[in-house]
PDB file of C-alpha atoms in Angstrom:
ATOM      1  CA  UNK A  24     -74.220   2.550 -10.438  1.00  0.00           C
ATOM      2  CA  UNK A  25     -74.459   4.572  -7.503  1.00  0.00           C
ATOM      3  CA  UNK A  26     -71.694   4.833  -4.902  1.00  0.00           C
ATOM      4  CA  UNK A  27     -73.933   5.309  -1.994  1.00  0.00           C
ATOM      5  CA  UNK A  28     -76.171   2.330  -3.027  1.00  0.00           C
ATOM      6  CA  UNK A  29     -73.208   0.166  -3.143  1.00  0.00           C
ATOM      7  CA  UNK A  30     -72.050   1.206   0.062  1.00  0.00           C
ATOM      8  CA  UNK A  31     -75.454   0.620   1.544  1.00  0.00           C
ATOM      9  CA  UNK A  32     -75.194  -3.480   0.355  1.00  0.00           C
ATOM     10  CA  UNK A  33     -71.279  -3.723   2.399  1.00  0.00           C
ATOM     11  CA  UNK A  34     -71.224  -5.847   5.592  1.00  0.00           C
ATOM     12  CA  UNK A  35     -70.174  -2.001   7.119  1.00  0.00           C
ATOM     13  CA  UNK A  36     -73.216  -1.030   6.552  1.00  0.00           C
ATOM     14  CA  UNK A  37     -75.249  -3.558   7.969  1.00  0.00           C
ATOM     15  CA  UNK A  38     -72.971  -3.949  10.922  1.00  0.00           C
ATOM     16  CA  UNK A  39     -74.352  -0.396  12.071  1.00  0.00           C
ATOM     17  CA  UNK A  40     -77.984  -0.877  10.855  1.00  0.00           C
ATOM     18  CA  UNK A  41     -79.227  -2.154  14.913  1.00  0.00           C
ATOM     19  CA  UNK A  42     -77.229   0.753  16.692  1.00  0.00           C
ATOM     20  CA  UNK A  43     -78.595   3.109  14.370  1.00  0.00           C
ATOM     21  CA  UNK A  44     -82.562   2.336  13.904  1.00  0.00           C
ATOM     22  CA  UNK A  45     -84.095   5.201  16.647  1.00  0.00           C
ATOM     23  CA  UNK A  46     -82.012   7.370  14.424  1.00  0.00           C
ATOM     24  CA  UNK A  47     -82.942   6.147  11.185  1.00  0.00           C
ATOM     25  CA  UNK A  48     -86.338   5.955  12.727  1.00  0.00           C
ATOM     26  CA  UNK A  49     -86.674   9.435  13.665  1.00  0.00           C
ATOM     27  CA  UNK A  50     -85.943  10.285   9.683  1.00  0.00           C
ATOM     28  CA  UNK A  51     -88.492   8.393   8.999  1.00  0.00           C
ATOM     29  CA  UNK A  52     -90.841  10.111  10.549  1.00  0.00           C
ATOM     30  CA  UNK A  53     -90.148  13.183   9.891  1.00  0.00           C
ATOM     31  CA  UNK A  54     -90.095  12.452   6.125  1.00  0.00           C
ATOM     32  CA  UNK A  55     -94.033  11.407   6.835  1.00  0.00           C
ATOM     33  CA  UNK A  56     -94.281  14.676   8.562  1.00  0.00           C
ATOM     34  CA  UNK A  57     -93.165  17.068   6.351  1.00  0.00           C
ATOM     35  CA  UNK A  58     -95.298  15.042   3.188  1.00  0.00           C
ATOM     36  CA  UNK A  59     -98.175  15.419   5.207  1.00  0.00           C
ATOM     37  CA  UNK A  60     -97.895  19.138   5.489  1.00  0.00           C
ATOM     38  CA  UNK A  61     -96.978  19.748   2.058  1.00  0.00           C
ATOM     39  CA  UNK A  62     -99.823  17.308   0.210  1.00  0.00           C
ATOM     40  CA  UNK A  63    -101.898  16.687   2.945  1.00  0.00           C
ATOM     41  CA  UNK A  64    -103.006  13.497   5.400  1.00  0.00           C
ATOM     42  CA  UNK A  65    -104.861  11.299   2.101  1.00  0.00           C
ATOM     43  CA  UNK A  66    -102.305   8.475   1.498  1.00  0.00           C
ATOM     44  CA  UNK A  67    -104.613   7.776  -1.952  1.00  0.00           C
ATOM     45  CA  UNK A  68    -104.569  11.331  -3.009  1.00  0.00           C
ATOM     46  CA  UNK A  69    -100.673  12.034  -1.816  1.00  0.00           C
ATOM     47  CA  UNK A  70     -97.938   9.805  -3.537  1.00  0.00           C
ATOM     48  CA  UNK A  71     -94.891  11.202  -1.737  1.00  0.00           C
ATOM     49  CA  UNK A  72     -96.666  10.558   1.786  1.00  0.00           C
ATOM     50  CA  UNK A  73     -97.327   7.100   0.683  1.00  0.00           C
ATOM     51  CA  UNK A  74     -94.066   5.765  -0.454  1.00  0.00           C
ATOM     52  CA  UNK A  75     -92.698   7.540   3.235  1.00  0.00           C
ATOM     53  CA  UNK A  76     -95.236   5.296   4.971  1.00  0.00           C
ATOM     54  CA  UNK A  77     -94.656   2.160   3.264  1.00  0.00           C
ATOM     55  CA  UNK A  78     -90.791   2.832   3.917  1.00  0.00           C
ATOM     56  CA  UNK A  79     -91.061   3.443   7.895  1.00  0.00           C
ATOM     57  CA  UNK A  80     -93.577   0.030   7.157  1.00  0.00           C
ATOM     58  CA  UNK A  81     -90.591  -1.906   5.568  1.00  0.00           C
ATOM     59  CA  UNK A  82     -87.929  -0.467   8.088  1.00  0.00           C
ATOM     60  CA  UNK A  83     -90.666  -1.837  10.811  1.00  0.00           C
ATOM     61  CA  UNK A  84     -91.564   1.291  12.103  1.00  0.00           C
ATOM     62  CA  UNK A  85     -94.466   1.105  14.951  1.00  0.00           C
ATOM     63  CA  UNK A  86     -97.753   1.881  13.237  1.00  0.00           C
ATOM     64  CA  UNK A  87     -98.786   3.993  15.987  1.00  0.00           C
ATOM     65  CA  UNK A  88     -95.485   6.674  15.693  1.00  0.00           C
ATOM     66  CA  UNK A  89     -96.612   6.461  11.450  1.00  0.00           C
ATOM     67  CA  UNK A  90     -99.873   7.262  12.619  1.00  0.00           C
ATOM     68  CA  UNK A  91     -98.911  10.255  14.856  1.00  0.00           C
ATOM     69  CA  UNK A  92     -96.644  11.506  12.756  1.00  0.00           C
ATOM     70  CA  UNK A  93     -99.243  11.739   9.585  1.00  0.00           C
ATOM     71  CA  UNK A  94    -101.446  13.666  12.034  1.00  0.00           C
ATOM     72  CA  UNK A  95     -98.262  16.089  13.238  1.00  0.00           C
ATOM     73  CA  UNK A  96     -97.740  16.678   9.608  1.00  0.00           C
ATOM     74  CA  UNK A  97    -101.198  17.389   8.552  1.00  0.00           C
ATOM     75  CA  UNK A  98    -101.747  19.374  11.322  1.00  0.00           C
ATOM     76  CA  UNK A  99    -104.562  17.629  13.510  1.00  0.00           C
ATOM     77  CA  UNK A 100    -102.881  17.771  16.952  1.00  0.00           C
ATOM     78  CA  UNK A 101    -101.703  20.815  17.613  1.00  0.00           C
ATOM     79  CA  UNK A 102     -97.993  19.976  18.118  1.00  0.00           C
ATOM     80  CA  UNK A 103     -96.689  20.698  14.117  1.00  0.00           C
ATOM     81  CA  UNK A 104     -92.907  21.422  14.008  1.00  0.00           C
ATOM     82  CA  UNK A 105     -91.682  23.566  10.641  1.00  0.00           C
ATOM     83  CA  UNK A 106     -89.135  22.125   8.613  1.00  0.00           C
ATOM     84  CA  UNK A 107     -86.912  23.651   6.388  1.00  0.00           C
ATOM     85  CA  UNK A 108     -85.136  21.867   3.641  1.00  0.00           C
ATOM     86  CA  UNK A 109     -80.942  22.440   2.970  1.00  0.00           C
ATOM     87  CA  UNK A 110     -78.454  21.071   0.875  1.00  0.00           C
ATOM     88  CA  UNK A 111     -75.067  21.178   1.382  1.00  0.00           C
ATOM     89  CA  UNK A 112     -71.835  20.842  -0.994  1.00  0.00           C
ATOM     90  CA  UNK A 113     -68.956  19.348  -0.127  1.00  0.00           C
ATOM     91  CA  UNK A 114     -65.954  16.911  -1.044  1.00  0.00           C
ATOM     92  CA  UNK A 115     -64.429  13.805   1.011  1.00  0.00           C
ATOM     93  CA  UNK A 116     -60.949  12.048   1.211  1.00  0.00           C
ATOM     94  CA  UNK A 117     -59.309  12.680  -2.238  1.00  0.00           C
ATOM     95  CA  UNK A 118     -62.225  14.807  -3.929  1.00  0.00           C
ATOM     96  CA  UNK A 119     -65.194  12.509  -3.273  1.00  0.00           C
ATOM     97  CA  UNK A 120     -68.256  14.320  -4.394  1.00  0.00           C
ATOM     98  CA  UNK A 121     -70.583  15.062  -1.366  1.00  0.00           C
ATOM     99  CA  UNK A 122     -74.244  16.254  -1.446  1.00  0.00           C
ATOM    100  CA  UNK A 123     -76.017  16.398   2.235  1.00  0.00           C
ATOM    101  CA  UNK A 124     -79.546  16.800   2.760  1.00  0.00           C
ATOM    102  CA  UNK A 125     -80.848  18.204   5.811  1.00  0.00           C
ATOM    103  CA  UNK A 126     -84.372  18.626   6.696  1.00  0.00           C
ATOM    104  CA  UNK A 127     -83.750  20.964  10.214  1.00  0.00           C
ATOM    105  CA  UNK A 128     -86.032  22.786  12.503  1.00  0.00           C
ATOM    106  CA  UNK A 129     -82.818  24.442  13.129  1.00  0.00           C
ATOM    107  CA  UNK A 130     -80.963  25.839  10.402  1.00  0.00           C
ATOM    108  CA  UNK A 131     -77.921  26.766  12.954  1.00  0.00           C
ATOM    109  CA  UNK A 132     -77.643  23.580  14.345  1.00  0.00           C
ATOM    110  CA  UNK A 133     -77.829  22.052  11.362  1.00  0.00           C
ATOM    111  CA  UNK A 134     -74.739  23.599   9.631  1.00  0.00           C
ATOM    112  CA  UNK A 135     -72.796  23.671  12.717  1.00  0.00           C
ATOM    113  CA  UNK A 136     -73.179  19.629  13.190  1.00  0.00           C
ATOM    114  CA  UNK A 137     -72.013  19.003   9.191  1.00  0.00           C
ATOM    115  CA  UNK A 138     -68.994  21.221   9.563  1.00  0.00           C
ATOM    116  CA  UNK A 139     -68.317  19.601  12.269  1.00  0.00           C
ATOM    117  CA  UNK A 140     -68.175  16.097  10.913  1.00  0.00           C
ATOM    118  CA  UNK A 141     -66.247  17.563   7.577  1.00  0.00           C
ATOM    119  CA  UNK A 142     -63.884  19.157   9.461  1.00  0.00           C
ATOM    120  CA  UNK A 143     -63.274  15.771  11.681  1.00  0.00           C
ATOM    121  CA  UNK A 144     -63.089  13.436   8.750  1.00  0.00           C
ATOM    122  CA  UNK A 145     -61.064  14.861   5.972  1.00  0.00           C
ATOM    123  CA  UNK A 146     -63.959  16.814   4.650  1.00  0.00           C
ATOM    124  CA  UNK A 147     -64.097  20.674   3.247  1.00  0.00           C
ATOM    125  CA  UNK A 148     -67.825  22.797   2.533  1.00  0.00           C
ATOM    126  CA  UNK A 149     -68.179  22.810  -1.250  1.00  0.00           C
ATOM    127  CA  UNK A 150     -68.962  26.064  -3.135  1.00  0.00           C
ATOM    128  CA  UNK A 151     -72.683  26.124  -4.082  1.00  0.00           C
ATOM    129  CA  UNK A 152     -73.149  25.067  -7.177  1.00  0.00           C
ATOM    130  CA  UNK A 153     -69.724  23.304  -8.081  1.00  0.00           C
ATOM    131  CA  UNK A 154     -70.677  19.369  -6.831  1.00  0.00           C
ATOM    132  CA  UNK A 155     -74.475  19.887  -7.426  1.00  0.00           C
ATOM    133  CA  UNK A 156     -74.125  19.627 -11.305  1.00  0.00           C
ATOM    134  CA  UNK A 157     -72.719  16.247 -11.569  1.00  0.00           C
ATOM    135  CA  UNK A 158     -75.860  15.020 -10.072  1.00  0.00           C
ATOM    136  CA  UNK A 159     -79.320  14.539 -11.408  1.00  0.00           C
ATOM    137  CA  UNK A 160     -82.426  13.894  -9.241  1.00  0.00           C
ATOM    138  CA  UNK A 161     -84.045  10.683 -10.277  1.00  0.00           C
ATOM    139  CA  UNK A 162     -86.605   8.492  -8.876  1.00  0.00           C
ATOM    140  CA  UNK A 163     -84.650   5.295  -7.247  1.00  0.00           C
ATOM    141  CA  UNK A 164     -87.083   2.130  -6.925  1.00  0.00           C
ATOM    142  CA  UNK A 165     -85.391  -0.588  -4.673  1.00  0.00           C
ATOM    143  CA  UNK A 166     -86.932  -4.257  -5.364  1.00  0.00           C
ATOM    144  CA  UNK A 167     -85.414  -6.816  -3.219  1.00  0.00           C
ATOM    145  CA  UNK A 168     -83.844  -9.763  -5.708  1.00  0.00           C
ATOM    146  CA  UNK A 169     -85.138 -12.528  -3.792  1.00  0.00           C
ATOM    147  CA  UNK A 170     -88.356 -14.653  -5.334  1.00  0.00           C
ATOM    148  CA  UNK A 171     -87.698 -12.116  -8.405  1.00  0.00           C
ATOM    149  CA  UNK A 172     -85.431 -11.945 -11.421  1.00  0.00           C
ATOM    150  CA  UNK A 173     -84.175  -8.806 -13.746  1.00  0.00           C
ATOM    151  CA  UNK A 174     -86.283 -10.276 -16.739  1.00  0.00           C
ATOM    152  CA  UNK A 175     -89.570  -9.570 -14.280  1.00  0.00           C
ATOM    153  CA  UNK A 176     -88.486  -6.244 -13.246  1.00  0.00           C
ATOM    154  CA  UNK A 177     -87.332  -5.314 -16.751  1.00  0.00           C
ATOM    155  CA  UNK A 178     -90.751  -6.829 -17.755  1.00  0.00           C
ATOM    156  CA  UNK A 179     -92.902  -4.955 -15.249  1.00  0.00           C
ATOM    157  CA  UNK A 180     -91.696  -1.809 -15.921  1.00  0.00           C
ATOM    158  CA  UNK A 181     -89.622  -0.680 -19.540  1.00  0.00           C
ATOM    159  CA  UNK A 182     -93.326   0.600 -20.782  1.00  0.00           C
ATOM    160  CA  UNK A 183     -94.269   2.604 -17.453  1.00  0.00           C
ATOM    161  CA  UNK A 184     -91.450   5.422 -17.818  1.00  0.00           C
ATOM    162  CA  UNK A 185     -88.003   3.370 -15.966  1.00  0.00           C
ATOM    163  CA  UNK A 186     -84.484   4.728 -17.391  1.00  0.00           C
ATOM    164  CA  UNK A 187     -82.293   1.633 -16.680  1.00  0.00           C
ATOM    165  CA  UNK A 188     -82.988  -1.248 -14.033  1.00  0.00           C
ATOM    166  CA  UNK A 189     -79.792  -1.884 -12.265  1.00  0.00           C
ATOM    167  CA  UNK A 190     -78.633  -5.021 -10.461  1.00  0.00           C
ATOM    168  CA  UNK A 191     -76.945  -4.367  -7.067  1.00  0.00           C
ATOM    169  CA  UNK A 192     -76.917  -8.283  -5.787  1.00  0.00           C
ATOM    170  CA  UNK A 193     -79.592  -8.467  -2.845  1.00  0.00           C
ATOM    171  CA  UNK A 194     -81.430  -5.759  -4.456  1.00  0.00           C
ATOM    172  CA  UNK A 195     -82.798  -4.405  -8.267  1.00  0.00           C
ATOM    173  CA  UNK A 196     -82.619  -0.834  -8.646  1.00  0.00           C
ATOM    174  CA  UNK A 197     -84.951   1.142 -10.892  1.00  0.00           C
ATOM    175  CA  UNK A 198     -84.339   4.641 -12.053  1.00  0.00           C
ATOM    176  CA  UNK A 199     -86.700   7.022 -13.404  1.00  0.00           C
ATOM    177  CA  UNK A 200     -87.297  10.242 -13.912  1.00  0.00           C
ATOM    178  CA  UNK A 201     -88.779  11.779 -10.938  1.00  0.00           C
ATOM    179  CA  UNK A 202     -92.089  12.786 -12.699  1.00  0.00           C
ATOM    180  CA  UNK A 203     -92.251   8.841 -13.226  1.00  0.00           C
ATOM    181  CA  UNK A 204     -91.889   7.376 -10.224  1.00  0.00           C
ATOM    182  CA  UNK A 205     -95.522   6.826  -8.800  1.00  0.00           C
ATOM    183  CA  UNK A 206     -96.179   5.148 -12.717  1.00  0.00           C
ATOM    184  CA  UNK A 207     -93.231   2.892 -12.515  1.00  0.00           C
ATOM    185  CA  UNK A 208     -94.145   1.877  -8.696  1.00  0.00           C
ATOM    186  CA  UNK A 209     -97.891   1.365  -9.719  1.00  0.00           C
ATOM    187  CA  UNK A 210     -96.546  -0.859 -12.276  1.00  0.00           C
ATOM    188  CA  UNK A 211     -94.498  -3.075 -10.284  1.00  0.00           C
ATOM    189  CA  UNK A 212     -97.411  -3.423  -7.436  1.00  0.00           C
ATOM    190  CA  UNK A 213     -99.796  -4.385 -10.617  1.00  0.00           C
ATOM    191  CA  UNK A 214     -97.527  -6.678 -11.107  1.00  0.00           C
ATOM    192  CA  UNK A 215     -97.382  -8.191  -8.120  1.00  0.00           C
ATOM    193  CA  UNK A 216     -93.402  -7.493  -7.796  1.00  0.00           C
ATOM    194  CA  UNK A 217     -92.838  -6.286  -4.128  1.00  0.00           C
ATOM    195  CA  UNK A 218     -90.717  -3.484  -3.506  1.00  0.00           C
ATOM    196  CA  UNK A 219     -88.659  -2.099  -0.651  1.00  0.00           C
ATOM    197  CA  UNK A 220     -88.714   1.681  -1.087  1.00  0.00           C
ATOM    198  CA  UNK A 221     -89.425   4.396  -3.827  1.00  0.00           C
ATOM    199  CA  UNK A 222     -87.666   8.037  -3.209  1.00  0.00           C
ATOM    200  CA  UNK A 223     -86.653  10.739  -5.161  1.00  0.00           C
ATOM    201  CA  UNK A 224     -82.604  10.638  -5.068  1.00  0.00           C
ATOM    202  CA  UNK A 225     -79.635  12.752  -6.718  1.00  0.00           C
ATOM    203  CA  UNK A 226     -78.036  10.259  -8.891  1.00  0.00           C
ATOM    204  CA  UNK A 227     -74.324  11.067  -9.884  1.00  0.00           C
ATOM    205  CA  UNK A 228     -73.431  11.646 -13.443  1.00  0.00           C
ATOM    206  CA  UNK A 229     -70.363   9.821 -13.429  1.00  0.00           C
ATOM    207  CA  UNK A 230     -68.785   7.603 -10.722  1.00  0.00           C
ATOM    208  CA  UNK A 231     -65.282   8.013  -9.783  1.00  0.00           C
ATOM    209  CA  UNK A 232     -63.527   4.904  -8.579  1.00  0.00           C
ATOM    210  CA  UNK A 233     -61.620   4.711  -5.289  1.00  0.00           C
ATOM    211  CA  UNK A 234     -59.481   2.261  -3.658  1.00  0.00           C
ATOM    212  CA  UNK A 235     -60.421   0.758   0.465  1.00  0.00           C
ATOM    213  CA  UNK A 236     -58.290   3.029   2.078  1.00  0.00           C
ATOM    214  CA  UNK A 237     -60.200   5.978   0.887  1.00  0.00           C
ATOM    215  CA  UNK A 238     -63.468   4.195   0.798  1.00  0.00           C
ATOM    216  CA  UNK A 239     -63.195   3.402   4.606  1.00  0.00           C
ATOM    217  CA  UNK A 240     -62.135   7.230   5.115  1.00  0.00           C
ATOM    218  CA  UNK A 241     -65.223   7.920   3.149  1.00  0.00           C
ATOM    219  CA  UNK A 242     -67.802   6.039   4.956  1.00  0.00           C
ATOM    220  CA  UNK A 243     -66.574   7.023   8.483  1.00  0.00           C
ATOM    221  CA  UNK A 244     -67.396  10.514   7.281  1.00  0.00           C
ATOM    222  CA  UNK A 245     -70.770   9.464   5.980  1.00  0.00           C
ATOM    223  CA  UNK A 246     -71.656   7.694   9.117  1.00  0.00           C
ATOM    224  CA  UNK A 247     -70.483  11.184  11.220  1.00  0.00           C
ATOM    225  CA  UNK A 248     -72.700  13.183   8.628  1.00  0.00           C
ATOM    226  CA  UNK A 249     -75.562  10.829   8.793  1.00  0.00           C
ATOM    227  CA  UNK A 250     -75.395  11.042  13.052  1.00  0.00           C
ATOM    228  CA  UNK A 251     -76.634  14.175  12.917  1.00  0.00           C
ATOM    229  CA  UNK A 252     -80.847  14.638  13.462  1.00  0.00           C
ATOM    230  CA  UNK A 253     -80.504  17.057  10.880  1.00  0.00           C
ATOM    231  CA  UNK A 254     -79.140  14.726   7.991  1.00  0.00           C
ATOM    232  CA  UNK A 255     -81.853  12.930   6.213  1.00  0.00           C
ATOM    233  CA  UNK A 256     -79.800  11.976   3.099  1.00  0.00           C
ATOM    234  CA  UNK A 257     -76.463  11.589   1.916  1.00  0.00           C
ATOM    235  CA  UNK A 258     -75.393  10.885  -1.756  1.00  0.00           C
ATOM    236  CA  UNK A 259     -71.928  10.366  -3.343  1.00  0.00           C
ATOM    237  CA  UNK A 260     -70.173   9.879  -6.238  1.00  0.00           C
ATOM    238  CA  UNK A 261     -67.756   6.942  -5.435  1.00  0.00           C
ATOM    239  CA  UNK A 262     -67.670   3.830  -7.044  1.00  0.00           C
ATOM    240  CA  UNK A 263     -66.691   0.181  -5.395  1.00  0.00           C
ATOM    241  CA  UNK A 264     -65.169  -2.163  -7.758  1.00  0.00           C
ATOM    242  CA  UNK A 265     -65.762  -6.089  -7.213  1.00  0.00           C
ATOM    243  CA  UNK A 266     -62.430  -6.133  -5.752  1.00  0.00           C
ATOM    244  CA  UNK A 267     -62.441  -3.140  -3.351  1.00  0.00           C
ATOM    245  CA  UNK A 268     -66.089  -4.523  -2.303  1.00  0.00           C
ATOM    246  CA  UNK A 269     -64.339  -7.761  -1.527  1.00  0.00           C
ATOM    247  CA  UNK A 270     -61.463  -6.360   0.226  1.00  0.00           C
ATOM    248  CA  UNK A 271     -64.309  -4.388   2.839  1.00  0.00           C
ATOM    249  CA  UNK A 272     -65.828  -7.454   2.975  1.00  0.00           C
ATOM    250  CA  UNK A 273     -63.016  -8.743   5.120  1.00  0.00           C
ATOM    251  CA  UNK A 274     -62.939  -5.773   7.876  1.00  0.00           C
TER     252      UNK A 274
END
């Protein structure tokens, strides 16, 4: 079960969700930017721009900024701002496995604002290559548990490609392998299961438990990461147990 996914059900993260929506919005948009460029401004004919669209749609994004940006990406006003993709290695408080994705028009900027935020919460830089290989890119499929059960999902989707269907309480989450994910969304829609977003992820390996002091540690850094423009995605390696999930609950 994924650390970050966890995290992302906590009453901390919710707590932050109104201050931070132009922010998260902004993301959003750019991810519809930059899939636009790369496949191009036909939502039928371009699976990664789709599943960016519905997402700004489900994190009530205006139409008319989706609509912009599909045009900025595809390069039909003029205005098209280049994007360059970087990953960054690090650890957290007491070795907590770090990969940050940045998506930057500024590549400067970009690294000066996450050593910034390591160096401020407990964080170091990783060497390349030494956190990146206990993670595997997967496609993550989040379905909302509400009006559905894991017997549905399971159902839907075991014969279109999904690795394991996971229950995280408010929501169901499908892995697959990346080369899947489009299949295993199509099947859930033919099904008539609704679901809340579809993105390619790095997955950890193995989780590595940690208590609520260092969790707390950990998301303050993740929140000072995830600040930045720059920072599109975070991912982790922690793991919550029942009881350290319960003891957040209470902050």
């Amino acid at each position: 079960m994924s650390g970050h996914s966890k995290w992302a059900t906590t009453k901390h993260k919710k707590a932050v969700i109104d201050a931070r929506r132009a922010k998260s919005f902004a993301k959003l948009i750019k991810n519809i930017e930059v899939a636009a460029r790369v496949g191009g401004a036909d939502i039928n004919g371009n699976p990664t721009l789709y599943d960016a669209i519905q997402k700004a749609k489900k994190t009530s994004v205006p139409n008319d900024n989706i609509e912009r940006a599909l045009k900025r990406g595809a390069g039909l006003t003029g205005d098209a701002v280049e994007y360059t993709s970087i990953m960054y290695e690090a650890y957290g408080p007491n070795g907590v496995a770090l990969l940050i994705e940045c998506l930057t028009d500024n590549k400067n900027r970009a690294a000066a604002e996450v050593r910034e935020a390591l160096k401020k919460n407990n964080g170091t830089l990783a060497d390349p290559g030494s956190v990146a290989y206990n993670f595997a890119r997967k496609g993550v499929i989040r379905v909302p548990s509400t009006g559905t059960t894991e017997d549905d999902v399971l159902a839907a989707v075991l014969e279109a490609g999904a690795e394991d269907v996971e229950n995280q309480g408010e929501t169901f989450e499908i892995l697959t392998d990346p080369s899947d994910m489009v299949v295993v969304r199509e099947a859930l829609q033919a099904a008539g299961i609704e679901y809340d977003s579809a993105d390619s992820e790095f997955v950890a390996n193995l989780d590595v438990p940690i208590d609520a002091d260092t969790a707390r540690k950990v998301f303050k850094l993740i929140d000072a990461l995830e600040d930045s423009d720059d920072v599109q995605n975070v991912f982790s390696n922690f793991d919550l147990s029942p009881e350290v999930l319960a003891e957040l609950e209470q902050d």
